[in-house]
Tab-separated table of C-alpha atoms in Angstrom:
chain	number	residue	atom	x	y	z
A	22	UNK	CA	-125.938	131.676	-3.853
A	23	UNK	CA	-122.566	133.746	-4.625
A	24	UNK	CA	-120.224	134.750	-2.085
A	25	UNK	CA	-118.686	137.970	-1.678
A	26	UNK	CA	-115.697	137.459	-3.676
A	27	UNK	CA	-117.806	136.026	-6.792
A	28	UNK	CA	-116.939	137.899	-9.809
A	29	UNK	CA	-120.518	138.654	-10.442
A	30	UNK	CA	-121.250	140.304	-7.285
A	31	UNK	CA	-120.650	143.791	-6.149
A	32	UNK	CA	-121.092	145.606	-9.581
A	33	UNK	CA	-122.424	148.902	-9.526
A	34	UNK	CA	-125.230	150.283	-11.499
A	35	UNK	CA	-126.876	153.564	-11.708
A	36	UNK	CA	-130.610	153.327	-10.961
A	37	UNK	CA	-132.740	155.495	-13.492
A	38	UNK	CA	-135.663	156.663	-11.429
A	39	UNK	CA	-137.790	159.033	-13.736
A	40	UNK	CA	-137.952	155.766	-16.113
A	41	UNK	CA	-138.757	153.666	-13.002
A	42	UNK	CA	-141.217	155.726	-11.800
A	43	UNK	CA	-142.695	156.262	-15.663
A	44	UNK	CA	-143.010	151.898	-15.564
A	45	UNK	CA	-145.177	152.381	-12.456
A	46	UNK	CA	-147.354	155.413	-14.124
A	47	UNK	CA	-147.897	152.822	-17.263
A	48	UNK	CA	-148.164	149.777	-16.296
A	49	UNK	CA	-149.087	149.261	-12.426
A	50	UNK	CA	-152.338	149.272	-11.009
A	51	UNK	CA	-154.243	151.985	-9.520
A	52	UNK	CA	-153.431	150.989	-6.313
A	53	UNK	CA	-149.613	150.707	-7.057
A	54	UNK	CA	-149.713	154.044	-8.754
A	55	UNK	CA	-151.139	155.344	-5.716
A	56	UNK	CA	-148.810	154.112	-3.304
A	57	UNK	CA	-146.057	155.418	-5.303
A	58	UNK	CA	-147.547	159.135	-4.846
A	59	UNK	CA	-147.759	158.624	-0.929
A	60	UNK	CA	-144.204	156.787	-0.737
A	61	UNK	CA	-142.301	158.406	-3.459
A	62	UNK	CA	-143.452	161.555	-4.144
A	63	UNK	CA	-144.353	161.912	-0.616
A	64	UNK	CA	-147.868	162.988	-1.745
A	65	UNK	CA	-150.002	162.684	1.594
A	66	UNK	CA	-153.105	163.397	-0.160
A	67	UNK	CA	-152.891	160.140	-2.362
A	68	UNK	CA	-153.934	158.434	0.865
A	69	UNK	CA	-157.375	158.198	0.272
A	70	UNK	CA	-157.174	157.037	-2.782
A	71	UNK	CA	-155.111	153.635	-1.376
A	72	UNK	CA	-157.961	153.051	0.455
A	73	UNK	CA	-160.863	153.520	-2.017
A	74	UNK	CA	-158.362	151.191	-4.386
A	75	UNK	CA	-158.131	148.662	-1.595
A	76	UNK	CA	-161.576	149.049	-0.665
A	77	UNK	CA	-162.896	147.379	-4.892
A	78	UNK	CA	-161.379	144.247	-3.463
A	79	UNK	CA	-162.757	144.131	-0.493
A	80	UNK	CA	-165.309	141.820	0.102
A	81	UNK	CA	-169.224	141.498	1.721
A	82	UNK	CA	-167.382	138.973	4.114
A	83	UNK	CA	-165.342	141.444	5.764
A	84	UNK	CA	-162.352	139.992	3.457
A	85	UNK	CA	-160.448	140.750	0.632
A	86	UNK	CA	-160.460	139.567	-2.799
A	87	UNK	CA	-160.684	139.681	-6.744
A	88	UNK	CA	-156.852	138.776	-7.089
A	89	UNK	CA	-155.057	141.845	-4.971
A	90	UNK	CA	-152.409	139.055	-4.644
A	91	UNK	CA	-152.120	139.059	-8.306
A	92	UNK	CA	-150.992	135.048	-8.344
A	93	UNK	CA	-154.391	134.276	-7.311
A	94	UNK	CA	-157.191	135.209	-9.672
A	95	UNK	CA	-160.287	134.152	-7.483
A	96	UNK	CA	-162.845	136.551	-6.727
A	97	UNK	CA	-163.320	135.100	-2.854
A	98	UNK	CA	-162.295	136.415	0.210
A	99	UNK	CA	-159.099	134.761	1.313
A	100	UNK	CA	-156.415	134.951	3.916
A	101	UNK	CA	-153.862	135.562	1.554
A	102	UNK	CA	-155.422	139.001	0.198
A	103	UNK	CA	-155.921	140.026	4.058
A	104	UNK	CA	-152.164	139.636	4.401
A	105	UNK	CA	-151.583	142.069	1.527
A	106	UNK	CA	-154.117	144.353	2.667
A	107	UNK	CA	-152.608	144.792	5.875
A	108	UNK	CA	-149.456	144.733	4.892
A	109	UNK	CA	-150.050	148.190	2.595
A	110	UNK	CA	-152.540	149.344	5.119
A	111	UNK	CA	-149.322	149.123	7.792
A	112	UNK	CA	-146.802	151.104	5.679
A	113	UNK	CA	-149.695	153.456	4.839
A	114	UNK	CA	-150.269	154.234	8.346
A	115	UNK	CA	-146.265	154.898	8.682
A	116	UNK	CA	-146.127	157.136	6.000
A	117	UNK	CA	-149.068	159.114	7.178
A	118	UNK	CA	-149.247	158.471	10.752
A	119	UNK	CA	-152.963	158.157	10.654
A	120	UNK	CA	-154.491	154.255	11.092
A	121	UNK	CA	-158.048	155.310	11.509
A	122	UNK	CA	-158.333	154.964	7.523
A	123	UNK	CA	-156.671	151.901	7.644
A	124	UNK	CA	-159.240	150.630	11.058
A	125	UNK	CA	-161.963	151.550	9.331
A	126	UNK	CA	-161.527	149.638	6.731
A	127	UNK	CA	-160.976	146.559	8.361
A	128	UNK	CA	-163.676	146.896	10.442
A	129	UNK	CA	-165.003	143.338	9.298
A	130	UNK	CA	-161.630	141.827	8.253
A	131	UNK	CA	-160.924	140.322	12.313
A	132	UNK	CA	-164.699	138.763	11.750
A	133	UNK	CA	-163.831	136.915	8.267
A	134	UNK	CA	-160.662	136.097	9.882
A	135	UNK	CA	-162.231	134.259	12.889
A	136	UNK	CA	-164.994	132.658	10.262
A	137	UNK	CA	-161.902	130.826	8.458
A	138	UNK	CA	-159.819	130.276	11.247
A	139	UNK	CA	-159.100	126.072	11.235
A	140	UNK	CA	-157.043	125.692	14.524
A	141	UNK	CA	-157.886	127.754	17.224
A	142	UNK	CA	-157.131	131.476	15.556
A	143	UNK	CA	-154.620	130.328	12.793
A	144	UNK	CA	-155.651	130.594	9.481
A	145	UNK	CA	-154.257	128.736	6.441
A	146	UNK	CA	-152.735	131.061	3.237
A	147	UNK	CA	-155.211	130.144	0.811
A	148	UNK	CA	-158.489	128.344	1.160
A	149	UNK	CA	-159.479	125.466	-1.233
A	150	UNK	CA	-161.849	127.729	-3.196
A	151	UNK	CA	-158.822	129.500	-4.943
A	152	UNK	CA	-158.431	126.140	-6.966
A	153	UNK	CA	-161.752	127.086	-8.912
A	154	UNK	CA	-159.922	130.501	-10.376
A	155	UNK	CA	-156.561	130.496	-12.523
A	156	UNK	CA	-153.453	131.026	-10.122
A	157	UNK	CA	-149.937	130.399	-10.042
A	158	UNK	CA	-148.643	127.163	-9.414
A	159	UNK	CA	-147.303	127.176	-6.022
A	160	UNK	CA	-150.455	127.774	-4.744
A	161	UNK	CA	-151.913	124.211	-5.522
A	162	UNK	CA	-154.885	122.837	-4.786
A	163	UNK	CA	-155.158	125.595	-2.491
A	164	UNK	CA	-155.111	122.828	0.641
A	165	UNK	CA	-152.710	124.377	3.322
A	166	UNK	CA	-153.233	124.313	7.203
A	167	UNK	CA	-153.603	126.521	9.360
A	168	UNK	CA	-150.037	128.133	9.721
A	169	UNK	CA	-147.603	130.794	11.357
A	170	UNK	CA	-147.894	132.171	7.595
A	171	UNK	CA	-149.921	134.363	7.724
A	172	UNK	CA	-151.417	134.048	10.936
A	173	UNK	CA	-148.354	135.432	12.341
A	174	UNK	CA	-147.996	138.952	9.870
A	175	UNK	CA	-151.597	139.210	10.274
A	176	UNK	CA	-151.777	138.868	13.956
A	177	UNK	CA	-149.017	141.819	14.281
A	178	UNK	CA	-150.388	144.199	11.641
A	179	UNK	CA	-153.716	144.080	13.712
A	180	UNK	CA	-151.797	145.259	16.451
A	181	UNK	CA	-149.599	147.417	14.697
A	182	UNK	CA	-152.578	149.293	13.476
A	183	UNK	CA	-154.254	149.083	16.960
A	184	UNK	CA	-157.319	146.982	15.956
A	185	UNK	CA	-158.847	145.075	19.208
A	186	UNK	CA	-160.639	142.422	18.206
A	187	UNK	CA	-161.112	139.114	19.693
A	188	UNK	CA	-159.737	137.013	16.461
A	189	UNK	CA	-156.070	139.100	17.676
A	190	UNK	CA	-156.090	137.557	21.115
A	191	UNK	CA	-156.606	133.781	19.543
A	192	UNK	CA	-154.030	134.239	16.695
A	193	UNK	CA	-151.773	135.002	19.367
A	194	UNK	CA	-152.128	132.374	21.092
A	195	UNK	CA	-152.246	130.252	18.177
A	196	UNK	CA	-148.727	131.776	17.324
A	197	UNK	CA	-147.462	131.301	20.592
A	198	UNK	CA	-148.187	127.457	20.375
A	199	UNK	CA	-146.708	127.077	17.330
A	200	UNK	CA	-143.524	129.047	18.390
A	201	UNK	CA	-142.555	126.499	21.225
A	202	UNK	CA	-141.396	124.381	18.458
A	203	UNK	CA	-138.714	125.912	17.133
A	204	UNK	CA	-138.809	124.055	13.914
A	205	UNK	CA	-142.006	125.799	13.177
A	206	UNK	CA	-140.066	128.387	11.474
A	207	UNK	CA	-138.722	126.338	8.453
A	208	UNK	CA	-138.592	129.473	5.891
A	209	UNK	CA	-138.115	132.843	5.069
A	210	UNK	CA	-141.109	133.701	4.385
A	211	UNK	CA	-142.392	132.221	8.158
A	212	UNK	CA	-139.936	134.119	9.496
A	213	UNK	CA	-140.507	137.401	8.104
A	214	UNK	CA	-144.464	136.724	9.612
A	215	UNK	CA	-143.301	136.109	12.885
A	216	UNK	CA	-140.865	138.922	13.155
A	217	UNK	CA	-143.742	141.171	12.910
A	218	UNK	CA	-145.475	139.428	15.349
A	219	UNK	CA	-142.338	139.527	17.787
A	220	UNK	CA	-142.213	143.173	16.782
A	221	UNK	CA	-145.956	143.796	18.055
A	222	UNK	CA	-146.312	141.675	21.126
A	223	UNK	CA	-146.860	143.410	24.185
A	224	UNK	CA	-144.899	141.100	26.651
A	225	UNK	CA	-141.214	142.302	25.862
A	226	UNK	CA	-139.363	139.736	27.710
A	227	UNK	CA	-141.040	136.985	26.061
A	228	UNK	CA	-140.885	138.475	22.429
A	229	UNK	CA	-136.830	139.816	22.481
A	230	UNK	CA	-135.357	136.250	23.236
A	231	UNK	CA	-137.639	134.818	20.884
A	232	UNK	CA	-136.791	137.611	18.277
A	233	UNK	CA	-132.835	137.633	18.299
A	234	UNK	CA	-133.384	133.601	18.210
A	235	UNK	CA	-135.635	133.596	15.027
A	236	UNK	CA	-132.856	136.298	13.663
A	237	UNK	CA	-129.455	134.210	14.440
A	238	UNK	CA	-131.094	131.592	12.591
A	239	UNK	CA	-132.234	133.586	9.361
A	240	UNK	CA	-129.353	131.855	7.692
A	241	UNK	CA	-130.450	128.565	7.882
A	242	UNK	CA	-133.782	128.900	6.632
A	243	UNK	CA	-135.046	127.731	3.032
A	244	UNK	CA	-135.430	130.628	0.557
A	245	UNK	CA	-133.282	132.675	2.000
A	246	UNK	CA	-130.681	134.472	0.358
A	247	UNK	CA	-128.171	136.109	2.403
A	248	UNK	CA	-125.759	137.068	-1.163
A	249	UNK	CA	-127.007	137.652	-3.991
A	250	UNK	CA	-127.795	134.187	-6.256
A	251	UNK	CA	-130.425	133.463	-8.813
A	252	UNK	CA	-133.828	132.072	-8.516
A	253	UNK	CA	-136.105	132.983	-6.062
A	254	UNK	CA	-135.605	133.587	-2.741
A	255	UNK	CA	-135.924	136.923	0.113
A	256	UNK	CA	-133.330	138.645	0.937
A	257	UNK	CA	-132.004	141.200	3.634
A	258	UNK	CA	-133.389	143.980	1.674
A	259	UNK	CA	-136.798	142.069	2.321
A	260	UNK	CA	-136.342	141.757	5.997
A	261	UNK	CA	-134.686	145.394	6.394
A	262	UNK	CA	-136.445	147.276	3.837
A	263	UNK	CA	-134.721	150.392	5.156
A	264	UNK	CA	-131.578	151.324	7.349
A	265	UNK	CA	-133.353	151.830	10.607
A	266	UNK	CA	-135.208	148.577	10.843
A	267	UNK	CA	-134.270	146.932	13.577
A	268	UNK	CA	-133.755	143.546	11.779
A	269	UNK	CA	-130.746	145.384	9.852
A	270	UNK	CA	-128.756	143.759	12.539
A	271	UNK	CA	-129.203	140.273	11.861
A	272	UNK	CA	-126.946	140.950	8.608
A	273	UNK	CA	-123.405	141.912	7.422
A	274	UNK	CA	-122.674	144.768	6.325
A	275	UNK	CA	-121.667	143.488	2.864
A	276	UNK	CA	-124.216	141.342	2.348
A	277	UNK	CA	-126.649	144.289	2.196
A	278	UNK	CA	-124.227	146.376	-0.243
A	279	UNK	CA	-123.890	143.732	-2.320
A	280	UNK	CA	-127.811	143.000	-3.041
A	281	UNK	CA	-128.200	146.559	-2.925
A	282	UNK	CA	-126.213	146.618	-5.784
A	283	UNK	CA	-127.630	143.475	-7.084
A	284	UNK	CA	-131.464	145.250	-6.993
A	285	UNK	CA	-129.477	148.344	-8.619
A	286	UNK	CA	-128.373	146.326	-11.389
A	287	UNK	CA	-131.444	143.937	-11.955
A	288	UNK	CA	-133.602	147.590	-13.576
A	289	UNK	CA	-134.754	146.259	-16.933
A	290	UNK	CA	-134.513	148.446	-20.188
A	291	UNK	CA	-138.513	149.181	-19.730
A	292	UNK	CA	-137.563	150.504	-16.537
A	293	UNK	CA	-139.179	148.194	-14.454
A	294	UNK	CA	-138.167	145.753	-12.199
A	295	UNK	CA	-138.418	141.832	-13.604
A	296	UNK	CA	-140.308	138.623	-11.326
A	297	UNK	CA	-138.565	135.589	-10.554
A	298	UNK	CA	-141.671	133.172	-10.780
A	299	UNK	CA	-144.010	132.396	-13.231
A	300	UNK	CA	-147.410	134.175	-12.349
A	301	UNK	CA	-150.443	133.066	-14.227
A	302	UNK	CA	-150.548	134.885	-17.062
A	303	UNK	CA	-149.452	138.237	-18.420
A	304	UNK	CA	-152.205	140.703	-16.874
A	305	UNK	CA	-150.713	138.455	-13.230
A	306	UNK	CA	-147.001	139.350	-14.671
A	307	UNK	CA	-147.614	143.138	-15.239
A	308	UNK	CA	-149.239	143.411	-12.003
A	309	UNK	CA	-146.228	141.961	-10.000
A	310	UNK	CA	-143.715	144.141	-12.194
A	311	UNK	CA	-145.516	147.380	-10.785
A	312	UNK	CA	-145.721	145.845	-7.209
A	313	UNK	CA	-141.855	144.598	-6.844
A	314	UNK	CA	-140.974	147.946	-8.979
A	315	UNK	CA	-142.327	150.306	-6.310
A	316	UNK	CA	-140.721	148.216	-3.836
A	317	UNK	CA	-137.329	148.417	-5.392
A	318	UNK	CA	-137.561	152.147	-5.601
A	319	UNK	CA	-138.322	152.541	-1.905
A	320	UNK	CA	-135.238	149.933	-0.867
A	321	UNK	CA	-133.240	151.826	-3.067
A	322	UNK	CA	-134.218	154.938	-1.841
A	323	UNK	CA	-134.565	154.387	1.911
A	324	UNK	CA	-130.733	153.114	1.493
A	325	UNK	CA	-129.625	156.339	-0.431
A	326	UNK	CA	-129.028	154.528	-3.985
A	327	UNK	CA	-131.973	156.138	-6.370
């Protein structure tokens, strides 16, 4: 990590949007080309068109597959891809402030959900069948247990979206279990799950100590980077994708200008945005590019830089 007063940090750089938002014409996927119409060009009737993109990966199970988390290049139904689903299906809904798209979609996704739950609602990431297909290499042998990632981001989103199913009600509780040991949340990317839980559950005085807990303690957590620093790791801008999130809070206010400007500065020549990992392959590369791309745009956006 760098510190405020590195040399490196704090440079300014203009963002050049029409050449950003050419990379995303070119080179993302349908899906991410889509989303760019509803979130960038606010283009409302693009809407559909996320779904019928989501729906080609979606699954007889009731899950989602055939690599929509592009470091995964199985075919099956897993966890993982549900997360992602959601996770567009949720901003979707914001942007449009419909969710009956986005419900019926998922109609089956709670019943695949409660088919691979291990412990009592959680569900693992990945299953062990995603070590059949090519994938990246932090995914393994694909043997995880059943964890507050993504059980947690999963359990909110189904909530967020107002899906009643009874797979919610035993995630909950699953998360809930897990939560009374505080060392549960060991990462970033744990923590960013169970935020959105927190965010979603309906008892408020359990959920607001919990939540300002989880956010003093953002600091201490592996992969994450609170200044800018290379390598991989989330940030604020991941955690407070936009000004009025209410997990801006947990951070200083120069630690967000200064990845701002960091994200600013990291546009390649292309006009995309570059991956810190190594995906598996170079179809799994583009793919990512046009995902963390769009997402640049709309941080840079939502904070008034592009």
């Amino acid at each position: 990590m760098t510190s405020p007063t590195d040399p490196q940090a704090g440079t300014s750089a203009a963002v050049d949007f029409d050449r950003a938002r050419a990379f995303i014409g070119s080179e993302g996927r349908i899906l991410e080309r889509r989303l760019a119409q509803v979130h960038l060009d606010a283009d409302r009737s693009a809407a559909p068109a996320v779904i019928a993109a989501l729906r080609a990966h979606l699954n007889p199970d009731g899950g989602f597959g055939h690599a929509l988390e592009p470091d995964a290049r199985t075919p099956d139904s897993q966890p993982l891809f549900a997360d992602f689903a959601l996770d567009v299906l949720d901003g979707l809904a914001v942007a449009t402030g419909d969710p009956d798209p986005a419900r019926d979609l998922l109609a089956d996704t709670g019943g695949y959900l409660a088919k691979v739950a291990t412990d009592g609602g959680g569900v693992p990431i990945v299953l062990p069948t995603v070590a059949a297909h090519a994938r990246a290499e932090h995914w393994g042998a694909g043997e995880f247990p059943a964890g507050l990632n993504p059980t947690a981001a999963l359990a909110g989103r189904f909530r967020a979206l107002g899906i009643d199913h009874p797979w919610v009600e035993d995630s909950a509780a699953f998360c809930w279990r897990q939560l009374e040991d505080p060392a549960a949340v060991a990462d970033a990317h744990t923590a960013l799950c169970v935020l959105r839980f927190l965010e979603t559950e309906p008892d408020r005085g359990r959920a607001e100590p919990a939540y300002d807990a989880l956010g003093a303690r953002l600091g201490e957590l592996a992969l994450f980077q609170l200044w800018p620093g290379s390598g991989y790791g989330l940030t604020p801008l991941q955690f407070a994708p936009h000004p009025d999130s209410p997990r801006r809070r947990f951070f200083p206010d120069d630690a967000v200008e200064a990845h701002l400007d960091a994200l600013a500065a990291a546009q390649q020549a292309d006009g995309g945005w570059p991956i810190s990992w190594d995906a598996p392959g170079e179809t799994a590369t583009r793919e990512w590019r046009g995902i963390v791309t769009l997402g640049a745009l709309r941080v840079l956006r939502a904070y008034g830089r592009a």
